[in-house]
PDB file of C-alpha atoms in Angstrom:
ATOM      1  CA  UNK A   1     125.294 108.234 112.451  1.00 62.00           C
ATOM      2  CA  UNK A   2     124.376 111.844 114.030  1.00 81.00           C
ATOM      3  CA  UNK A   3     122.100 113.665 111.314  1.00 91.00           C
ATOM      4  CA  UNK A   4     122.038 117.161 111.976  1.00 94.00           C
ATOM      5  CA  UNK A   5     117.919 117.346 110.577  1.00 94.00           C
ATOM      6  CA  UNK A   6     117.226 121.146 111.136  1.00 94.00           C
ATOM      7  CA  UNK A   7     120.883 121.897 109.121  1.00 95.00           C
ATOM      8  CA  UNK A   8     119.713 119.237 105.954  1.00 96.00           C
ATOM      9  CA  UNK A   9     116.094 120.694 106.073  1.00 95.00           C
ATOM     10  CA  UNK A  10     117.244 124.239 106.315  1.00 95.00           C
ATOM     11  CA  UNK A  11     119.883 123.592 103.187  1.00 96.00           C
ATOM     12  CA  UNK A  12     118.592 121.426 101.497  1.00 95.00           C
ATOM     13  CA  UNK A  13     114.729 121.031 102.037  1.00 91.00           C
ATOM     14  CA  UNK A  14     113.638 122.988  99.025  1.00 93.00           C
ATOM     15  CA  UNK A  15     116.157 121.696  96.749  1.00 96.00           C
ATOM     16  CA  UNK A  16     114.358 118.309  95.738  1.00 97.00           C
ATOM     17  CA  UNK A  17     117.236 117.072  93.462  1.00 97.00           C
ATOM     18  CA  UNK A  18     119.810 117.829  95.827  1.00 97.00           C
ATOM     19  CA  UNK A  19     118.239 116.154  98.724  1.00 97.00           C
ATOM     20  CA  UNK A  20     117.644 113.043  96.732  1.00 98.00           C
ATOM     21  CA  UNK A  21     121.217 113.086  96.113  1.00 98.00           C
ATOM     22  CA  UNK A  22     122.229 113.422  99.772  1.00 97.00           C
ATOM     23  CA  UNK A  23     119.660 110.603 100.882  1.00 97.00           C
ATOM     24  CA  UNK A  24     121.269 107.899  98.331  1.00 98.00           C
ATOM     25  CA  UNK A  25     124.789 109.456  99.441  1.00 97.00           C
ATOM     26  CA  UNK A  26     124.227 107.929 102.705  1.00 96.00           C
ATOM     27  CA  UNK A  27     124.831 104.694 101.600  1.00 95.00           C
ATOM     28  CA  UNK A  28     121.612 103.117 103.634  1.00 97.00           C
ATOM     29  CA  UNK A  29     119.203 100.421 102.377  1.00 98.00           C
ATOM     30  CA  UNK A  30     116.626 102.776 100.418  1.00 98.00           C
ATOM     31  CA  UNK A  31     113.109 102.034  99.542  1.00 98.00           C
ATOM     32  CA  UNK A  32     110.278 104.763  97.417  1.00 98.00           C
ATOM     33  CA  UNK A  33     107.025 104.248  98.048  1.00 97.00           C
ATOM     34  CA  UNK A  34     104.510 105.319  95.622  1.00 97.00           C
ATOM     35  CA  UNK A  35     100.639 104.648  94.785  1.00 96.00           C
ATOM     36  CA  UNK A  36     101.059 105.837  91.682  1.00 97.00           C
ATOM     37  CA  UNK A  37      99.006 108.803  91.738  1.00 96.00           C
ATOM     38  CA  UNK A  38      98.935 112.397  90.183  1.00 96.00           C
ATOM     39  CA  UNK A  39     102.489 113.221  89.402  1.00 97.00           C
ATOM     40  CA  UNK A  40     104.022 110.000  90.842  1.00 97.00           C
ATOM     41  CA  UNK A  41     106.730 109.737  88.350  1.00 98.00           C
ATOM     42  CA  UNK A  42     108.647 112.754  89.612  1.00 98.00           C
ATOM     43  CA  UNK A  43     109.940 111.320  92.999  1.00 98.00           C
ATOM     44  CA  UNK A  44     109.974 107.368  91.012  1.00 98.00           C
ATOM     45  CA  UNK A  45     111.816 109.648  88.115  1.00 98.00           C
ATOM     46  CA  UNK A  46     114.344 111.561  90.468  1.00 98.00           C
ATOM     47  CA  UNK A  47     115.318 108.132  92.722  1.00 98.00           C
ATOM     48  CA  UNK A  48     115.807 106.124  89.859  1.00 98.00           C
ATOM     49  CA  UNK A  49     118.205 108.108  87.253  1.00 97.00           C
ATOM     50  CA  UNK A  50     120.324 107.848  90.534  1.00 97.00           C
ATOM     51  CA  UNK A  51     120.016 104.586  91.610  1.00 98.00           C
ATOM     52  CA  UNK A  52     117.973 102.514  89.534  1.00 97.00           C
ATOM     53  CA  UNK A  53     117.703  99.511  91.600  1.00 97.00           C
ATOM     54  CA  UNK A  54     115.936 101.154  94.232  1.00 98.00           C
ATOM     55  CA  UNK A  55     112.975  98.942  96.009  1.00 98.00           C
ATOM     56  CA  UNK A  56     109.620 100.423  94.769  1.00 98.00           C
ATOM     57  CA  UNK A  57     106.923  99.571  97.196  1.00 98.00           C
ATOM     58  CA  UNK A  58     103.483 100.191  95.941  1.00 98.00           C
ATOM     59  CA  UNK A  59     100.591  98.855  98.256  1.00 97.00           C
ATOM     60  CA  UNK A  60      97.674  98.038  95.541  1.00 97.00           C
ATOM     61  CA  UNK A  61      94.298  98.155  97.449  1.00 96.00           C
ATOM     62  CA  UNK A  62      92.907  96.098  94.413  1.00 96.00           C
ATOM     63  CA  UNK A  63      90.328  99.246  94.368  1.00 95.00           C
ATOM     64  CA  UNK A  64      92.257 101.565  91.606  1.00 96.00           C
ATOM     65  CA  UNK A  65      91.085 102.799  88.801  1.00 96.00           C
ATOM     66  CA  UNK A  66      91.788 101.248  85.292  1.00 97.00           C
ATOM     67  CA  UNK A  67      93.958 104.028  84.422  1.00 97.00           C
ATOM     68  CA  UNK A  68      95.958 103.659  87.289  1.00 97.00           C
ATOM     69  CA  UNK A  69      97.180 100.289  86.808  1.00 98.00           C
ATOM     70  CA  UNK A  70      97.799 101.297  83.042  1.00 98.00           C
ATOM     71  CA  UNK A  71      99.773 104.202  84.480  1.00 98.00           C
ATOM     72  CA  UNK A  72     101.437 102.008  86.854  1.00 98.00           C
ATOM     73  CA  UNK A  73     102.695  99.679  84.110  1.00 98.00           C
ATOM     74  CA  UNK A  74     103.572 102.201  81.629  1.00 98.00           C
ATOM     75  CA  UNK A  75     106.084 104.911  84.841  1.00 98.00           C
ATOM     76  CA  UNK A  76     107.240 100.912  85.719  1.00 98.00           C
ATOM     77  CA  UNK A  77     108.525 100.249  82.135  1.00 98.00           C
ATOM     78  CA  UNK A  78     109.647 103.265  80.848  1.00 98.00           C
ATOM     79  CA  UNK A  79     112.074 103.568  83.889  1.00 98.00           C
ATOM     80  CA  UNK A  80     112.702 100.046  84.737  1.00 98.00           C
ATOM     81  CA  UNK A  81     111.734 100.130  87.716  1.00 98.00           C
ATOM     82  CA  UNK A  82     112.539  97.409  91.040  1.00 98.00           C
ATOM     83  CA  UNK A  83     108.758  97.249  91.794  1.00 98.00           C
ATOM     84  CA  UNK A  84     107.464  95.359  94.273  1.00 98.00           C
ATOM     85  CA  UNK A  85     103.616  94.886  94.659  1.00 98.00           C
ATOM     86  CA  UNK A  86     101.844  94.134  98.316  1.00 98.00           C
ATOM     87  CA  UNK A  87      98.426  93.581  98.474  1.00 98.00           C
ATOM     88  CA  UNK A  88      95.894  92.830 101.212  1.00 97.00           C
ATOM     89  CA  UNK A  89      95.791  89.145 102.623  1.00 97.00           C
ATOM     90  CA  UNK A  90      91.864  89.341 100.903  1.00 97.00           C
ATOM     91  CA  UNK A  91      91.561  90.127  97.614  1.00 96.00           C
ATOM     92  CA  UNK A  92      88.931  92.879  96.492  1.00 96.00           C
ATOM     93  CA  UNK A  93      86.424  90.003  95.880  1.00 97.00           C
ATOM     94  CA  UNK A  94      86.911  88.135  99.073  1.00 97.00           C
ATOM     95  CA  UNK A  95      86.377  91.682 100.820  1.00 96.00           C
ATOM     96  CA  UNK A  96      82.952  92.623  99.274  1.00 96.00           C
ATOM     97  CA  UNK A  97      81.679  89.032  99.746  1.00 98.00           C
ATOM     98  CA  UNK A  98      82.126  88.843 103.361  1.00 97.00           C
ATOM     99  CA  UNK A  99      81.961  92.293 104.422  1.00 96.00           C
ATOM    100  CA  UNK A 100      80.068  94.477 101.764  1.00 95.00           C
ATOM    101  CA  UNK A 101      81.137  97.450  99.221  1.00 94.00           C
ATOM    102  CA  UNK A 102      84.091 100.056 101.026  1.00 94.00           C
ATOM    103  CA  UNK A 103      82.256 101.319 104.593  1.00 94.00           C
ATOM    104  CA  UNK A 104      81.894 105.082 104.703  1.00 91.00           C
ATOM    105  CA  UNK A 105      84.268 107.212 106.409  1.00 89.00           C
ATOM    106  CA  UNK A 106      81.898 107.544 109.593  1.00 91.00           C
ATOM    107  CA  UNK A 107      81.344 104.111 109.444  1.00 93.00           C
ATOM    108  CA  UNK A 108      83.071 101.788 112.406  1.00 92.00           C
ATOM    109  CA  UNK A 109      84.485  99.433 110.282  1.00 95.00           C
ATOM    110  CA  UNK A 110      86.562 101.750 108.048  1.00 94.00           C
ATOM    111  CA  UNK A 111      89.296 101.595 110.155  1.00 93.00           C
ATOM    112  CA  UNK A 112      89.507  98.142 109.785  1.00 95.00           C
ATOM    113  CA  UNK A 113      88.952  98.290 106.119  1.00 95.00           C
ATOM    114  CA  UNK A 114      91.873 100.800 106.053  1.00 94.00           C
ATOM    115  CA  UNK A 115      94.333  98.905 108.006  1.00 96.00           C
ATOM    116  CA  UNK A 116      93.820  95.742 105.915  1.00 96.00           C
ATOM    117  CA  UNK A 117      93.991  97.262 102.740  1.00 96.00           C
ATOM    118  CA  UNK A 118      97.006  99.880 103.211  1.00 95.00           C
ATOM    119  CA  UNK A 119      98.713  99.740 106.637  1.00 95.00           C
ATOM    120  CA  UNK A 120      98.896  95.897 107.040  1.00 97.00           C
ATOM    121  CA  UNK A 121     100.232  95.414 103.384  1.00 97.00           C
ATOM    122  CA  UNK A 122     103.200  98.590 104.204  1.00 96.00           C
ATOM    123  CA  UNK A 123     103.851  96.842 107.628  1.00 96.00           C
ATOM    124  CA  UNK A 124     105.010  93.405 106.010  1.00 97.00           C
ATOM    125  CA  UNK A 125     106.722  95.417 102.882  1.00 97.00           C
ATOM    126  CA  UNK A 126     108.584  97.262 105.746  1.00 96.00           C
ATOM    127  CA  UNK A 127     109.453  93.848 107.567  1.00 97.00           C
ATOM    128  CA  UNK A 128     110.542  92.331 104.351  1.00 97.00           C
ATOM    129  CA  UNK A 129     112.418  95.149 102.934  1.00 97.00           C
ATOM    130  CA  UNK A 130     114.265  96.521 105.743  1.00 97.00           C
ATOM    131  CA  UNK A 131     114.786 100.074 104.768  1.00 98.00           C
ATOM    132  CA  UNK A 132     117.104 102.472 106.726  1.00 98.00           C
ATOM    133  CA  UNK A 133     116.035 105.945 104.097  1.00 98.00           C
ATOM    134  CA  UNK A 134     112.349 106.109 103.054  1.00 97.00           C
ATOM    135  CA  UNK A 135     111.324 108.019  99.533  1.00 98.00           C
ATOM    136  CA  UNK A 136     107.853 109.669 100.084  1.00 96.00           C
ATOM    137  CA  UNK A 137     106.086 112.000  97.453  1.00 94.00           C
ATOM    138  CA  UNK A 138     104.243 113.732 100.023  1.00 92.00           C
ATOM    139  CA  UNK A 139     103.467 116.965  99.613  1.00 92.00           C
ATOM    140  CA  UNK A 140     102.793 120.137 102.022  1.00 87.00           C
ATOM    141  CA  UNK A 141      99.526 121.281 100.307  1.00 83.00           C
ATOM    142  CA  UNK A 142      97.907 117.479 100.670  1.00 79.00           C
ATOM    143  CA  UNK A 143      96.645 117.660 104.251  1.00 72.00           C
ATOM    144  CA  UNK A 144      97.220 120.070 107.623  1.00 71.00           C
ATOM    145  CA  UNK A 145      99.542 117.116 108.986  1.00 76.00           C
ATOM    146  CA  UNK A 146     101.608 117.137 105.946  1.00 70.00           C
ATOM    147  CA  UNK A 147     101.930 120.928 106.510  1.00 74.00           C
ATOM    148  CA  UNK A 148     103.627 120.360 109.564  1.00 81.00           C
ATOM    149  CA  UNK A 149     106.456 117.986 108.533  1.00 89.00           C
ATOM    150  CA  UNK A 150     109.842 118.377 107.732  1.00 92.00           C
ATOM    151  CA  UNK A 151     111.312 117.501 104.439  1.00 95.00           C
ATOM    152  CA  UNK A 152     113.346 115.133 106.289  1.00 96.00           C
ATOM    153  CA  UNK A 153     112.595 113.556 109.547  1.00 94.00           C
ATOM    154  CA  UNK A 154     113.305 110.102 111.551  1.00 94.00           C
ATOM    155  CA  UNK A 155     110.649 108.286 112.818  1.00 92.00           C
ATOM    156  CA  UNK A 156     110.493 106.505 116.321  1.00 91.00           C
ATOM    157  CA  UNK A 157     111.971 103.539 114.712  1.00 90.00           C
ATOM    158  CA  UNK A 158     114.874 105.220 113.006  1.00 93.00           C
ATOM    159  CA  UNK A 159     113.703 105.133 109.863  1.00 96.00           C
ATOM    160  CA  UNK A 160     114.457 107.912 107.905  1.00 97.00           C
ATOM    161  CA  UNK A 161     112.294 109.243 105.896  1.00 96.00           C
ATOM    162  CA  UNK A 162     112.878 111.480 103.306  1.00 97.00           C
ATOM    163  CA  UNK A 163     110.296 113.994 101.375  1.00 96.00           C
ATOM    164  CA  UNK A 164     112.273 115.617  98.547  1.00 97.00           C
ATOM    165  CA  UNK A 165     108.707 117.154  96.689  1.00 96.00           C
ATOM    166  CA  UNK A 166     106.954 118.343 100.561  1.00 95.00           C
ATOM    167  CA  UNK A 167     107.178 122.174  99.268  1.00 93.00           C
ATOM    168  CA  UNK A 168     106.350 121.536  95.621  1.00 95.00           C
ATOM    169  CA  UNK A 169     103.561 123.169  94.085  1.00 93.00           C
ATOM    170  CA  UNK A 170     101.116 121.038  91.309  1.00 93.00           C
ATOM    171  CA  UNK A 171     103.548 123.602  88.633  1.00 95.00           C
ATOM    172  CA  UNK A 172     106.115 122.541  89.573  1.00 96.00           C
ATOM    173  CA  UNK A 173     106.025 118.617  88.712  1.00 96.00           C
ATOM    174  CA  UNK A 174     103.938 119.679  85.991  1.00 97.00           C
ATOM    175  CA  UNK A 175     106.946 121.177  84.832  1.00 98.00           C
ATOM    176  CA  UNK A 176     109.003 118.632  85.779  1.00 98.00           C
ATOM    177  CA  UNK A 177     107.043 115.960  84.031  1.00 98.00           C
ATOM    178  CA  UNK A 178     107.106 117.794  80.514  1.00 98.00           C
ATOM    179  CA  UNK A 179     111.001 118.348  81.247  1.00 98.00           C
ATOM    180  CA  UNK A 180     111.227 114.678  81.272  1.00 98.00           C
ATOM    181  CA  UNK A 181     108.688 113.397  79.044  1.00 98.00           C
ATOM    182  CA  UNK A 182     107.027 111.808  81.637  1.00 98.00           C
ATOM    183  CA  UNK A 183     103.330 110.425  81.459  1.00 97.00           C
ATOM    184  CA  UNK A 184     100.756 111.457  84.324  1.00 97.00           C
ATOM    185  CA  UNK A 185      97.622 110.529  85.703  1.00 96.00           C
ATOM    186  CA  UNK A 186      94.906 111.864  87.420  1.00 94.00           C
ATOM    187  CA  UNK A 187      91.962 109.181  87.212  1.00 95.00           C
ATOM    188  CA  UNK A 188      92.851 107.973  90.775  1.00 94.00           C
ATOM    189  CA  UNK A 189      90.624 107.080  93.660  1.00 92.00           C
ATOM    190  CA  UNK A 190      92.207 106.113  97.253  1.00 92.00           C
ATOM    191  CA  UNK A 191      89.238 104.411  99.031  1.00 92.00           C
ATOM    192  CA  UNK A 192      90.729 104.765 102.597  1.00 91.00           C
ATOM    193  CA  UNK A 193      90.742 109.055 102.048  1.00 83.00           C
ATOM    194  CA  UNK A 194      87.426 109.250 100.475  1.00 64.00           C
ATOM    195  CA  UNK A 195      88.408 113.142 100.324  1.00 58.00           C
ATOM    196  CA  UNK A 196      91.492 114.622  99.147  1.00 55.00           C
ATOM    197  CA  UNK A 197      92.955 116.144 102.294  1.00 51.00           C
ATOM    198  CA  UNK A 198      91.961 113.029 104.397  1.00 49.00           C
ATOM    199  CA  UNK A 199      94.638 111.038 106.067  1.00 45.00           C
ATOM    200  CA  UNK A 200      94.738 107.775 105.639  1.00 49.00           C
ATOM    201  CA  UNK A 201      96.654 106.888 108.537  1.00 53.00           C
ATOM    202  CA  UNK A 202      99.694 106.011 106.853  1.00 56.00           C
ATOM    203  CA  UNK A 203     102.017 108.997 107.711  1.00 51.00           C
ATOM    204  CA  UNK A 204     100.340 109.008 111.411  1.00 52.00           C
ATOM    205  CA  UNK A 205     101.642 105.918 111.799  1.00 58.00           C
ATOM    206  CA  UNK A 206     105.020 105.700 110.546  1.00 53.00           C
TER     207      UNK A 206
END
């Protein structure tokens, strides 16, 4: 299948509902990936109410806060969702006894860190899921690099991947959220950014 990507982004890029719809309309194995950050439930909310069965990856560094693996629980429940969890070959304890507390960003071995924790764990999900359409929440404002993509794009692989909220402002979901009686959260800590507009690596990668 030809996709015409500057005629879908051009149409339907700022219309998140609408290119949600066209993404499941193609019929493709579909996956959403989430970690369940601020405002989380509005791409988990919009996927679902369409095709609840959807694969829900979320790669769990086992270094989240307390409130978001309460908030993790209570998005999973209230829409039933087809999570699946992936987390490191080490768990958080095996880490810090062998190797120390999370390295700092200058530090050598945060790469490492960062590709055991997050990239590793999205590799095998993407191995053992298979997906041809890929549900990201990212957003324009995050980073610079996030700036420059398209709502909808296909990576070297042929995945496509799909960002239905890039050109969403914080208001937005906010509003979204209340329309829906959806919960939030924003006690959340990403030890592989260490700042806000870092990249992890994830979205270089794939």
């Amino acid at each position: 299948m030809q996709l015409d990507l500057a005629k879908i982004n051009v149409e339907l890029g700022r219309d998140a509902e609408k290119l949600v719809e066209w993404a499941l309309g193609l019929n493709k194995k579909a996956i959403v990936t989430t970690n369940f950050r601020p405002f989380e439930a509005v791409i988990l909310h919009m996927v679902a109410k369409i095709r609840p069965d959807t694969p829900v990856i979320w790669m769990d560094s086992g270094y989240n806060t307390e409130a978001t693996y309460r908030f993790a629980d209570e998005v999973t429940n209230q829409l039933k969702l087809n999570l699946s969890i992936y987390l490191p070959r080490r768990s958080r304890a095996h880490q810090e006894a062998v190797d120390g507390p999370v390295p700092a960003l200058d530090d050598p071995r945060h790469a490492a860190f960062t590709e055991e924790v997050k990239l590793e764990p999205f590799a095998r999900a993407l191995r053992e899921t298979a997906p041809e359409v890929w549900f990201t929440a990212l957003r324009a404002t995050d980073t610079a690099v996030r700036a420059q993509m398209d709502p909808v794009s296909i990576n070297p692989d042929g995945l496509i991947k799909v960002a239905p909220l890039l050109h969403w402002t914080s208001k937005d979901l906010y509003q979204y959220l209340t329309a829906h009686n959806l919960p939030n959260n924003f006690d959340y800590f990403d030890p592989t950014k260490g700042e806000e507009n870092r990249e992890c690596g994830l979205h270089l990668s794939h």
